């Protein structure tokens, strides 16, 4: 806990919080736009179906969240890991009289905790705003399979975990190259690939999200072990 507090104090999270607000604003605008797509005169009949159901809207918003915040997670983790252990100040950090794995664990837990919290808050706020706008505009959407009061918080947390572990996996790739841009690009590619899984069944969005999250977390544990060993053996 002390290591997490130390990492939190020496990291400028105000900048990342502002970035999260920017992501929130963008997704909110997209979410409101989704409500009116079925009413566009030349909207494709097959595409309308997705935007006429709450499950479809929720799926699209959750995908936007974990892809966008996954990139932000990669940026934060890259700053904390690649920026410190791969930069000019690496000699200082490697001389700390603390187990390197414990420091790495603190960095990753801090990143995951922050990303899960902002993802949950953003997803909840966006869906609440979209719901209010739909009532004001009189948009008629098909009721979800699971009540939104249950599915939204769950998906907010799951997509937050998903974006966090995607960012950590991407940083491992970036670490191999000692490149922050490589980590960010990897996060974007991974997010786009994972997004395809949600097309399996958007009507069961909560189950699909939980399944994708479970598989990704399991894979990330293996990848994280590789990163931890690499940093533990690192020499200046």
mmCIF file with all atom_site columns, N, CA, C and O in Angstrom, residues 104 172 175-176 219-232:
data_model
loop_
_atom_site.group_PDB
_atom_site.id
_atom_site.type_symbol
_atom_site.label_atom_id
_atom_site.label_alt_id
_atom_site.label_comp_id
_atom_site.label_asym_id
_atom_site.label_entity_id
_atom_site.label_seq_id
_atom_site.pdbx_PDB_ins_code
_atom_site.Cartn_x
_atom_site.Cartn_y
_atom_site.Cartn_z
_atom_site.occupancy
_atom_site.B_iso_or_equiv
_atom_site.pdbx_formal_charge
_atom_site.auth_seq_id
_atom_site.auth_comp_id
_atom_site.auth_asym_id
_atom_site.auth_atom_id
_atom_site.pdbx_PDB_model_num
ATOM 1  N N  . UNK A 1 104 ? 6.998  -2.805  -9.433  1.00 0.00 ? 104 UNK A N  1
ATOM 2  C CA . UNK A 1 104 ? 6.253  -3.018  -10.672 1.00 0.00 ? 104 UNK A CA 1
ATOM 3  C C  . UNK A 1 104 ? 4.787  -3.340  -10.367 1.00 0.00 ? 104 UNK A C  1
ATOM 4  O O  . UNK A 1 104 ? 3.884  -2.830  -11.046 1.00 0.00 ? 104 UNK A O  1
ATOM 5  N N  . UNK A 1 172 ? 4.066  -4.355  -22.296 1.00 0.00 ? 172 UNK A N  1
ATOM 6  C CA . UNK A 1 172 ? 5.046  -5.441  -22.398 1.00 0.00 ? 172 UNK A CA 1
ATOM 7  C C  . UNK A 1 172 ? 5.627  -5.497  -23.799 1.00 0.00 ? 172 UNK A C  1
ATOM 8  O O  . UNK A 1 172 ? 6.838  -5.689  -23.982 1.00 0.00 ? 172 UNK A O  1
ATOM 9  N N  . UNK A 1 175 ? 7.821  -2.521  -24.148 1.00 0.00 ? 175 UNK A N  1
ATOM 10 C CA . UNK A 1 175 ? 9.043  -2.687  -23.371 1.00 0.00 ? 175 UNK A CA 1
ATOM 11 C C  . UNK A 1 175 ? 10.108 -3.435  -24.165 1.00 0.00 ? 175 UNK A C  1
ATOM 12 O O  . UNK A 1 175 ? 11.299 -3.130  -24.080 1.00 0.00 ? 175 UNK A O  1
ATOM 13 N N  . UNK A 1 176 ? 9.676  -4.414  -24.923 1.00 0.00 ? 176 UNK A N  1
ATOM 14 C CA . UNK A 1 176 ? 10.616 -5.184  -25.744 1.00 0.00 ? 176 UNK A CA 1
ATOM 15 C C  . UNK A 1 176 ? 11.332 -4.270  -26.740 1.00 0.00 ? 176 UNK A C  1
ATOM 16 O O  . UNK A 1 176 ? 12.503 -4.472  -27.059 1.00 0.00 ? 176 UNK A O  1
ATOM 17 N N  . UNK A 1 219 ? -4.691 -14.226 -19.968 1.00 0.00 ? 219 UNK A N  1
ATOM 18 C CA . UNK A 1 219 ? -3.563 -14.052 -20.896 1.00 0.00 ? 219 UNK A CA 1
ATOM 19 C C  . UNK A 1 219 ? -2.610 -12.985 -20.384 1.00 0.00 ? 219 UNK A C  1
ATOM 20 O O  . UNK A 1 219 ? -1.381 -13.122 -20.496 1.00 0.00 ? 219 UNK A O  1
ATOM 21 N N  . UNK A 1 220 ? -3.162 -11.926 -19.784 1.00 0.00 ? 220 UNK A N  1
ATOM 22 C CA . UNK A 1 220 ? -2.317 -10.826 -19.305 1.00 0.00 ? 220 UNK A CA 1
ATOM 23 C C  . UNK A 1 220 ? -1.444 -11.251 -18.118 1.00 0.00 ? 220 UNK A C  1
ATOM 24 O O  . UNK A 1 220 ? -0.348 -10.725 -17.935 1.00 0.00 ? 220 UNK A O  1
ATOM 25 N N  . UNK A 1 221 ? -1.939 -12.202 -17.312 1.00 0.00 ? 221 UNK A N  1
ATOM 26 C CA . UNK A 1 221 ? -1.137 -12.698 -16.177 1.00 0.00 ? 221 UNK A CA 1
ATOM 27 C C  . UNK A 1 221 ? 0.139  -13.370 -16.691 1.00 0.00 ? 221 UNK A C  1
ATOM 28 O O  . UNK A 1 221 ? 1.218  -13.190 -16.108 1.00 0.00 ? 221 UNK A O  1
ATOM 29 N N  . UNK A 1 222 ? 0.006  -14.126 -17.764 1.00 0.00 ? 222 UNK A N  1
ATOM 30 C CA . UNK A 1 222 ? 1.172  -14.778 -18.373 1.00 0.00 ? 222 UNK A CA 1
ATOM 31 C C  . UNK A 1 222 ? 2.130  -13.740 -18.948 1.00 0.00 ? 222 UNK A C  1
ATOM 32 O O  . UNK A 1 222 ? 3.346  -13.799 -18.717 1.00 0.00 ? 222 UNK A O  1
ATOM 33 N N  . UNK A 1 223 ? 1.580  -12.759 -19.663 1.00 0.00 ? 223 UNK A N  1
ATOM 34 C CA . UNK A 1 223 ? 2.405  -11.712 -20.280 1.00 0.00 ? 223 UNK A CA 1
ATOM 35 C C  . UNK A 1 223 ? 3.072  -10.851 -19.203 1.00 0.00 ? 223 UNK A C  1
ATOM 36 O O  . UNK A 1 223 ? 4.235  -10.462 -19.337 1.00 0.00 ? 223 UNK A O  1
ATOM 37 N N  . UNK A 1 224 ? 2.335  -10.575 -18.131 1.00 0.00 ? 224 UNK A N  1
ATOM 38 C CA . UNK A 1 224 ? 2.883  -9.768  -17.043 1.00 0.00 ? 224 UNK A CA 1
ATOM 39 C C  . UNK A 1 224 ? 4.076  -10.467 -16.394 1.00 0.00 ? 224 UNK A C  1
ATOM 40 O O  . UNK A 1 224 ? 5.046  -9.808  -15.983 1.00 0.00 ? 224 UNK A O  1
ATOM 41 N N  . UNK A 1 225 ? 4.006  -11.785 -16.306 1.00 0.00 ? 225 UNK A N  1
ATOM 42 C CA . UNK A 1 225 ? 5.134  -12.550 -15.754 1.00 0.00 ? 225 UNK A CA 1
ATOM 43 C C  . UNK A 1 225 ? 6.397  -12.343 -16.586 1.00 0.00 ? 225 UNK A C  1
ATOM 44 O O  . UNK A 1 225 ? 7.505  -12.242 -16.038 1.00 0.00 ? 225 UNK A O  1
ATOM 45 N N  . UNK A 1 226 ? 6.242  -12.275 -17.897 1.00 0.00 ? 226 UNK A N  1
ATOM 46 C CA . UNK A 1 226 ? 7.385  -12.031 -18.793 1.00 0.00 ? 226 UNK A CA 1
ATOM 47 C C  . UNK A 1 226 ? 7.966  -10.651 -18.535 1.00 0.00 ? 226 UNK A C  1
ATOM 48 O O  . UNK A 1 226 ? 9.190  -10.472 -18.457 1.00 0.00 ? 226 UNK A O  1
ATOM 49 N N  . UNK A 1 227 ? 7.081  -9.648  -18.391 1.00 0.00 ? 227 UNK A N  1
ATOM 50 C CA . UNK A 1 227 ? 7.536  -8.285  -18.117 1.00 0.00 ? 227 UNK A CA 1
ATOM 51 C C  . UNK A 1 227 ? 8.270  -8.199  -16.787 1.00 0.00 ? 227 UNK A C  1
ATOM 52 O O  . UNK A 1 227 ? 9.336  -7.574  -16.688 1.00 0.00 ? 227 UNK A O  1
ATOM 53 N N  . UNK A 1 228 ? 7.718  -8.842  -15.759 1.00 0.00 ? 228 UNK A N  1
ATOM 54 C CA . UNK A 1 228 ? 8.320  -8.810  -14.425 1.00 0.00 ? 228 UNK A CA 1
ATOM 55 C C  . UNK A 1 228 ? 9.715  -9.442  -14.425 1.00 0.00 ? 228 UNK A C  1
ATOM 56 O O  . UNK A 1 228 ? 10.654 -8.916  -13.819 1.00 0.00 ? 228 UNK A O  1
ATOM 57 N N  . UNK A 1 229 ? 9.865  -10.569 -15.117 1.00 0.00 ? 229 UNK A N  1
ATOM 58 C CA . UNK A 1 229 ? 11.167 -11.231 -15.194 1.00 0.00 ? 229 UNK A CA 1
ATOM 59 C C  . UNK A 1 229 ? 12.179 -10.360 -15.931 1.00 0.00 ? 229 UNK A C  1
ATOM 60 O O  . UNK A 1 229 ? 13.355 -10.300 -15.551 1.00 0.00 ? 229 UNK A O  1
ATOM 61 N N  . UNK A 1 230 ? 11.720 -9.711  -16.988 1.00 0.00 ? 230 UNK A N  1
ATOM 62 C CA . UNK A 1 230 ? 12.606 -8.862  -17.781 1.00 0.00 ? 230 UNK A CA 1
ATOM 63 C C  . UNK A 1 230 ? 13.138 -7.699  -16.965 1.00 0.00 ? 230 UNK A C  1
ATOM 64 O O  . UNK A 1 230 ? 14.334 -7.381  -17.011 1.00 0.00 ? 230 UNK A O  1
ATOM 65 N N  . UNK A 1 231 ? 12.272 -7.057  -16.205 1.00 0.00 ? 231 UNK A N  1
ATOM 66 C CA . UNK A 1 231 ? 12.689 -5.920  -15.370 1.00 0.00 ? 231 UNK A CA 1
ATOM 67 C C  . UNK A 1 231 ? 13.526 -6.380  -14.186 1.00 0.00 ? 231 UNK A C  1
ATOM 68 O O  . UNK A 1 231 ? 14.478 -5.711  -13.780 1.00 0.00 ? 231 UNK A O  1
ATOM 69 N N  . UNK A 1 232 ? 13.216 -7.558  -13.661 1.00 0.00 ? 232 UNK A N  1
ATOM 70 C CA . UNK A 1 232 ? 13.972 -8.084  -12.525 1.00 0.00 ? 232 UNK A CA 1
ATOM 71 C C  . UNK A 1 232 ? 15.423 -8.385  -12.903 1.00 0.00 ? 232 UNK A C  1
ATOM 72 O O  . UNK A 1 232 ? 16.324 -8.261  -12.072 1.00 0.00 ? 232 UNK A O  1
#
